[in-house]
PDB file of C-alpha atoms in Angstrom:
ATOM      1  CA  MET A   1       3.209 -10.238 -22.460  1.00 45.00           C
ATOM      2  CA  ALA A   2       3.181 -13.262 -19.955  1.00 56.00           C
ATOM      3  CA  GLY A   3       5.130 -13.498 -16.606  1.00 71.00           C
ATOM      4  CA  ALA A   4       6.263  -9.450 -17.417  1.00 88.00           C
ATOM      5  CA  ILE A   5       7.852  -8.196 -14.614  1.00 92.00           C
ATOM      6  CA  THR A   6       7.494  -4.913 -11.940  1.00 94.00           C
ATOM      7  CA  ARG A   7       8.439  -3.989  -9.417  1.00 95.00           C
ATOM      8  CA  GLY A   8       6.696  -1.713  -5.960  1.00 97.00           C
ATOM      9  CA  VAL A   9       7.432  -1.457  -2.673  1.00 97.00           C
ATOM     10  CA  LEU A  10       6.671  -2.544   0.403  1.00 98.00           C
ATOM     11  CA  PHE A  11       5.881  -0.054   3.191  1.00 97.00           C
ATOM     12  CA  VAL A  12       4.833  -1.089   6.551  1.00 98.00           C
ATOM     13  CA  HIS A  13       3.582   1.716   8.997  1.00 97.00           C
ATOM     14  CA  SER A  14       3.169   0.795  11.834  1.00 97.00           C
ATOM     15  CA  ALA A  15       3.691  -2.971  13.358  1.00 97.00           C
ATOM     16  CA  PRO A  16       3.706  -4.652  16.974  1.00 97.00           C
ATOM     17  CA  ARG A  17       7.335  -6.064  17.222  1.00 96.00           C
ATOM     18  CA  ALA A  18       5.698  -9.127  17.774  1.00 96.00           C
ATOM     19  CA  LEU A  19       4.615  -9.138  14.058  1.00 97.00           C
ATOM     20  CA  CYS A  20       7.518  -8.109  13.013  1.00 97.00           C
ATOM     21  CA  PRO A  21       9.259 -11.125  12.544  1.00 97.00           C
ATOM     22  CA  HIS A  22       5.885 -13.102  10.514  1.00 97.00           C
ATOM     23  CA  ILE A  23       5.540  -9.730   8.037  1.00 98.00           C
ATOM     24  CA  GLU A  24       8.765 -10.998   6.674  1.00 98.00           C
ATOM     25  CA  TRP A  25       8.469 -14.532   6.344  1.00 97.00           C
ATOM     26  CA  ALA A  26       4.936 -13.594   4.825  1.00 97.00           C
ATOM     27  CA  ALA A  27       6.455 -11.115   1.999  1.00 98.00           C
ATOM     28  CA  GLY A  28      10.012 -13.663   1.552  1.00 97.00           C
ATOM     29  CA  ASN A  29       6.978 -16.342   0.601  1.00 97.00           C
ATOM     30  CA  VAL A  30       5.195 -14.029  -1.569  1.00 97.00           C
ATOM     31  CA  LEU A  31       8.243 -13.110  -2.823  1.00 97.00           C
ATOM     32  CA  SER A  32      10.111 -16.609  -3.257  1.00 95.00           C
ATOM     33  CA  ALA A  33      13.457 -15.192  -0.548  1.00 95.00           C
ATOM     34  CA  ARG A  34      14.676 -14.589   2.161  1.00 95.00           C
ATOM     35  CA  VAL A  35      13.568 -10.881   2.635  1.00 95.00           C
ATOM     36  CA  THR A  36      15.169  -8.873   6.331  1.00 96.00           C
ATOM     37  CA  PHE A  37      13.779  -5.416   7.145  1.00 97.00           C
ATOM     38  CA  ASP A  38      15.318  -2.179   8.371  1.00 96.00           C
ATOM     39  CA  TRP A  39      12.587  -2.310  11.591  1.00 97.00           C
ATOM     40  CA  THR A  40      12.706   1.285  13.321  1.00 96.00           C
ATOM     41  CA  PRO A  41      10.440   2.355  15.958  1.00 96.00           C
ATOM     42  CA  GLN A  42       7.417   4.507  14.559  1.00 95.00           C
ATOM     43  CA  PRO A  43       6.873   7.590  16.770  1.00 93.00           C
ATOM     44  CA  ALA A  44       3.378   7.313  15.488  1.00 92.00           C
ATOM     45  CA  GLY A  45       2.385   5.241  17.518  1.00 90.00           C
ATOM     46  CA  PRO A  46       4.322   4.706  20.675  1.00 90.00           C
ATOM     47  CA  GLY A  47       5.696   0.190  20.749  1.00 94.00           C
ATOM     48  CA  PHE A  48       5.437   0.056  17.388  1.00 97.00           C
ATOM     49  CA  TYR A  49       7.680  -0.085  14.481  1.00 97.00           C
ATOM     50  CA  ARG A  50       8.039   0.179  10.501  1.00 97.00           C
ATOM     51  CA  ALA A  51      10.088  -0.710   8.066  1.00 97.00           C
ATOM     52  CA  GLU A  52      10.222   0.081   4.029  1.00 97.00           C
ATOM     53  CA  HIS A  53      10.572  -3.169   1.626  1.00 97.00           C
ATOM     54  CA  SER A  54      11.331  -2.062  -3.222  1.00 97.00           C
ATOM     55  CA  TRP A  55      10.681  -5.777  -4.479  1.00 97.00           C
ATOM     56  CA  GLN A  56      10.778  -6.162  -7.944  1.00 96.00           C
ATOM     57  CA  GLY A  57       8.565  -9.477  -9.620  1.00 95.00           C
ATOM     58  CA  PRO A  58       5.682 -10.864 -12.650  1.00 95.00           C
ATOM     59  CA  GLN A  59       2.892  -8.576 -12.318  1.00 94.00           C
ATOM     60  CA  GLY A  60       0.483  -9.284  -9.990  1.00 95.00           C
ATOM     61  CA  THR A  61       3.444  -9.651  -6.921  1.00 97.00           C
ATOM     62  CA  GLY A  62       0.975  -6.300  -4.876  1.00 97.00           C
ATOM     63  CA  ALA A  63      -2.126  -8.328  -4.862  1.00 97.00           C
ATOM     64  CA  ARG A  64       0.028 -11.556  -3.738  1.00 97.00           C
ATOM     65  CA  LEU A  65       1.692  -9.361  -0.677  1.00 98.00           C
ATOM     66  CA  ALA A  66      -1.416  -7.135   0.055  1.00 97.00           C
ATOM     67  CA  SER A  67      -3.226 -10.717   0.287  1.00 96.00           C
ATOM     68  CA  ALA A  68      -1.390 -12.272   2.440  1.00 97.00           C
ATOM     69  CA  LEU A  69      -0.946  -9.656   4.830  1.00 96.00           C
ATOM     70  CA  ARG A  70      -5.177  -8.686   5.039  1.00 90.00           C
ATOM     71  CA  GLY A  71      -6.182  -8.418   8.285  1.00 82.00           C
ATOM     72  CA  TRP A  72      -3.513  -8.910  11.368  1.00 89.00           C
ATOM     73  CA  ALA A  73      -4.525  -6.873  13.606  1.00 86.00           C
ATOM     74  CA  HIS A  74      -2.907  -3.758  14.444  1.00 92.00           C
ATOM     75  CA  LEU A  75      -1.401  -3.693  10.821  1.00 97.00           C
ATOM     76  CA  ARG A  76      -0.984  -0.807   9.199  1.00 97.00           C
ATOM     77  CA  TYR A  77       0.659  -0.506   5.956  1.00 98.00           C
ATOM     78  CA  GLU A  78       0.802   0.458   1.969  1.00 98.00           C
ATOM     79  CA  ILE A  79       2.190  -1.840  -1.238  1.00 98.00           C
ATOM     80  CA  THR A  80       2.377  -0.003  -4.580  1.00 97.00           C
ATOM     81  CA  GLU A  81       3.086  -1.820  -7.502  1.00 96.00           C
ATOM     82  CA  GLU A  82       3.732   0.143 -10.731  1.00 95.00           C
ATOM     83  CA  ALA A  83       2.751  -0.156 -13.912  1.00 90.00           C
ATOM     84  CA  SER A  84       4.524  -2.248 -16.207  1.00 87.00           C
ATOM     85  CA  HIS A  85       3.737  -3.602 -20.000  1.00 86.00           C
ATOM     86  CA  GLY A  86       0.350  -4.064 -20.306  1.00 85.00           C
ATOM     87  CA  ALA A  87      -1.128  -3.670 -16.995  1.00 87.00           C
ATOM     88  CA  ASP A  88      -1.781  -0.703 -14.924  1.00 89.00           C
ATOM     89  CA  GLY A  89       0.221   0.195 -12.277  1.00 95.00           C
ATOM     90  CA  SER A  90      -1.311  -0.356  -8.796  1.00 97.00           C
ATOM     91  CA  ARG A  91      -1.977   1.046  -4.618  1.00 97.00           C
ATOM     92  CA  TRP A  92      -3.337  -1.528  -2.038  1.00 98.00           C
ATOM     93  CA  SER A  93      -3.558   0.680   1.415  1.00 97.00           C
ATOM     94  CA  HIS A  94      -4.350  -1.776   4.768  1.00 97.00           C
ATOM     95  CA  THR A  95      -5.614   0.067   8.332  1.00 96.00           C
ATOM     96  CA  PRO A  96      -6.575  -2.649  10.864  1.00 95.00           C
ATOM     97  CA  GLU A  97     -10.645   0.154  11.329  1.00 94.00           C
ATOM     98  CA  LEU A  98     -11.289   0.588   7.826  1.00 96.00           C
ATOM     99  CA  GLY A  99      -9.391  -2.744   5.944  1.00 95.00           C
ATOM    100  CA  ILE A 100      -8.165  -3.126   2.554  1.00 96.00           C
ATOM    101  CA  PHE A 101      -7.842  -0.124   0.137  1.00 97.00           C
ATOM    102  CA  HIS A 102      -7.075  -1.099  -3.930  1.00 97.00           C
ATOM    103  CA  ALA A 103      -6.259   1.376  -6.853  1.00 97.00           C
ATOM    104  CA  ALA A 104      -5.031   1.186  -9.873  1.00 96.00           C
ATOM    105  CA  THR A 105      -2.882   3.713 -10.187  1.00 95.00           C
ATOM    106  CA  ASP A 106      -0.493   5.267 -13.598  1.00 89.00           C
ATOM    107  CA  VAL A 107       2.568   5.576 -14.633  1.00 84.00           C
ATOM    108  CA  HIS A 108       3.117   8.635 -12.323  1.00 86.00           C
ATOM    109  CA  GLY A 109       1.288   6.390  -9.129  1.00 87.00           C
ATOM    110  CA  ASN A 110      -1.820   8.508  -9.489  1.00 91.00           C
ATOM    111  CA  VAL A 111      -5.002   6.171  -8.075  1.00 94.00           C
ATOM    112  CA  VAL A 112      -7.561   6.320 -11.785  1.00 94.00           C
ATOM    113  CA  VAL A 113     -10.828   6.109 -11.113  1.00 95.00           C
ATOM    114  CA  PRO A 114     -13.040   4.020 -13.792  1.00 93.00           C
ATOM    115  CA  GLU A 115     -16.216   5.988 -15.622  1.00 95.00           C
ATOM    116  CA  ASP A 116     -18.586   3.833 -14.394  1.00 95.00           C
ATOM    117  CA  ARG A 117     -17.020   5.018 -10.650  1.00 93.00           C
ATOM    118  CA  ILE A 118     -17.983   8.398 -11.485  1.00 94.00           C
ATOM    119  CA  ARG A 119     -21.166   7.593 -13.053  1.00 95.00           C
ATOM    120  CA  ALA A 120     -22.329   6.217  -9.763  1.00 93.00           C
ATOM    121  CA  ALA A 121     -21.268   9.770  -7.654  1.00 93.00           C
ATOM    122  CA  LEU A 122     -22.619  12.002 -10.594  1.00 94.00           C
ATOM    123  CA  GLU A 123     -26.259   9.911  -9.157  1.00 94.00           C
ATOM    124  CA  HIS A 124     -25.468  11.751  -6.644  1.00 92.00           C
ATOM    125  CA  ALA A 125     -24.774  15.389  -8.159  1.00 91.00           C
ATOM    126  CA  ALA A 126     -27.590  17.240  -6.188  1.00 94.00           C
ATOM    127  CA  ASP A 127     -26.541  16.006  -2.515  1.00 94.00           C
ATOM    128  CA  PRO A 128     -22.679  18.084  -3.109  1.00 94.00           C
ATOM    129  CA  ALA A 129     -21.959  16.632   0.594  1.00 96.00           C
ATOM    130  CA  ARG A 130     -22.750  12.810  -0.822  1.00 95.00           C
ATOM    131  CA  LEU A 131     -20.838  13.044  -4.564  1.00 95.00           C
ATOM    132  CA  ARG A 132     -17.842  14.511  -2.478  1.00 95.00           C
ATOM    133  CA  ALA A 133     -19.002  11.138   0.112  1.00 96.00           C
ATOM    134  CA  GLU A 134     -18.716   8.902  -3.192  1.00 95.00           C
ATOM    135  CA  LEU A 135     -15.064  10.223  -4.962  1.00 95.00           C
ATOM    136  CA  ASP A 136     -13.815  10.451  -1.874  1.00 96.00           C
ATOM    137  CA  LEU A 137     -14.239   6.443  -1.086  1.00 95.00           C
ATOM    138  CA  ALA A 138     -13.333   6.090  -4.958  1.00 95.00           C
ATOM    139  CA  LEU A 139     -10.485   7.625  -4.089  1.00 95.00           C
ATOM    140  CA  GLY A 140      -9.216   6.406  -0.985  1.00 96.00           C
ATOM    141  CA  GLN A 141      -9.900   9.139   1.184  1.00 96.00           C
ATOM    142  CA  ALA A 142     -10.442   7.367   4.633  1.00 97.00           C
ATOM    143  CA  TRP A 143      -7.207   5.529   4.162  1.00 97.00           C
ATOM    144  CA  ASP A 144      -5.176   8.665   3.377  1.00 96.00           C
ATOM    145  CA  ASP A 145      -6.162  10.147   6.244  1.00 96.00           C
ATOM    146  CA  GLU A 146      -5.458   7.816   8.636  1.00 95.00           C
ATOM    147  CA  LEU A 147      -2.055   6.588   7.392  1.00 96.00           C
ATOM    148  CA  GLU A 148      -0.873  10.081   6.625  1.00 94.00           C
ATOM    149  CA  PRO A 149       0.205  10.808  10.531  1.00 93.00           C
ATOM    150  CA  PHE A 150       2.515   7.267   9.680  1.00 94.00           C
ATOM    151  CA  ARG A 151       3.494   8.100   6.224  1.00 92.00           C
ATOM    152  CA  TYR A 152       4.759  11.669   7.671  1.00 86.00           C
ATOM    153  CA  ALA A 153       6.430   9.781  10.469  1.00 77.00           C
ATOM    154  CA  GLY A 154       8.178   7.036   8.904  1.00 61.00           C
ATOM    155  CA  ALA A 155       9.972  10.890   6.385  1.00 62.00           C
ATOM    156  CA  GLY A 156      13.688  10.659   7.434  1.00 60.00           C
ATOM    157  CA  ALA A 157      13.725   6.607   7.339  1.00 54.00           C
ATOM    158  CA  PRO A 158      16.610   5.418   5.909  1.00 49.00           C
ATOM    159  CA  VAL A 159      15.779   4.545   2.146  1.00 42.00           C
ATOM    160  CA  ARG A 160      17.111   1.775   0.533  1.00 44.00           C
ATOM    161  CA  TRP A 161      17.393   2.874  -3.631  1.00 39.00           C
ATOM    162  CA  LEU A 162      17.162   0.631  -6.268  1.00 43.00           C
ATOM    163  CA  HIS A 163      19.181   0.560  -9.553  1.00 44.00           C
ATOM    164  CA  ARG A 164      18.494  -0.698 -12.772  1.00 47.00           C
ATOM    165  CA  VAL A 165      20.229  -3.454 -14.134  1.00 46.00           C
ATOM    166  CA  GLY A 166      20.824  -4.579 -17.030  1.00 44.00           C
TER     167      GLY A 166
END
């Protein structure tokens, strides 16, 4: 089904104030609509701000958002794209130190690790530390570890709920 519609969320975990309007502009460009985020201070990073934006668009919108924001200094974000007809979901995580991580996700949001990646990790089964490192990399553990304080600090922030229409 070409052009299937999906939805997702852009979580900006931390951004310097000067970057905030540029993030809105980049997201609006991808979403083909003017967007305004509700920026709130990020307690985990003094001088930084956080925001969330729910979006709806064609499959691949999450990838286009991640590309539009990739590599910006001092920016931490995550993008989710829900599974839709004929396509798995996805999650992109970005930190200034680690760069970008992408993983396919199932309908529940769990990371799906490809068979070849598991087989490659199992090549190091005799070395438990190396096996663990390979599996952590496949799951994006370093990105989760770095982003978790920023996620937690965002708890209680304003949330906008999407409602299904039609």
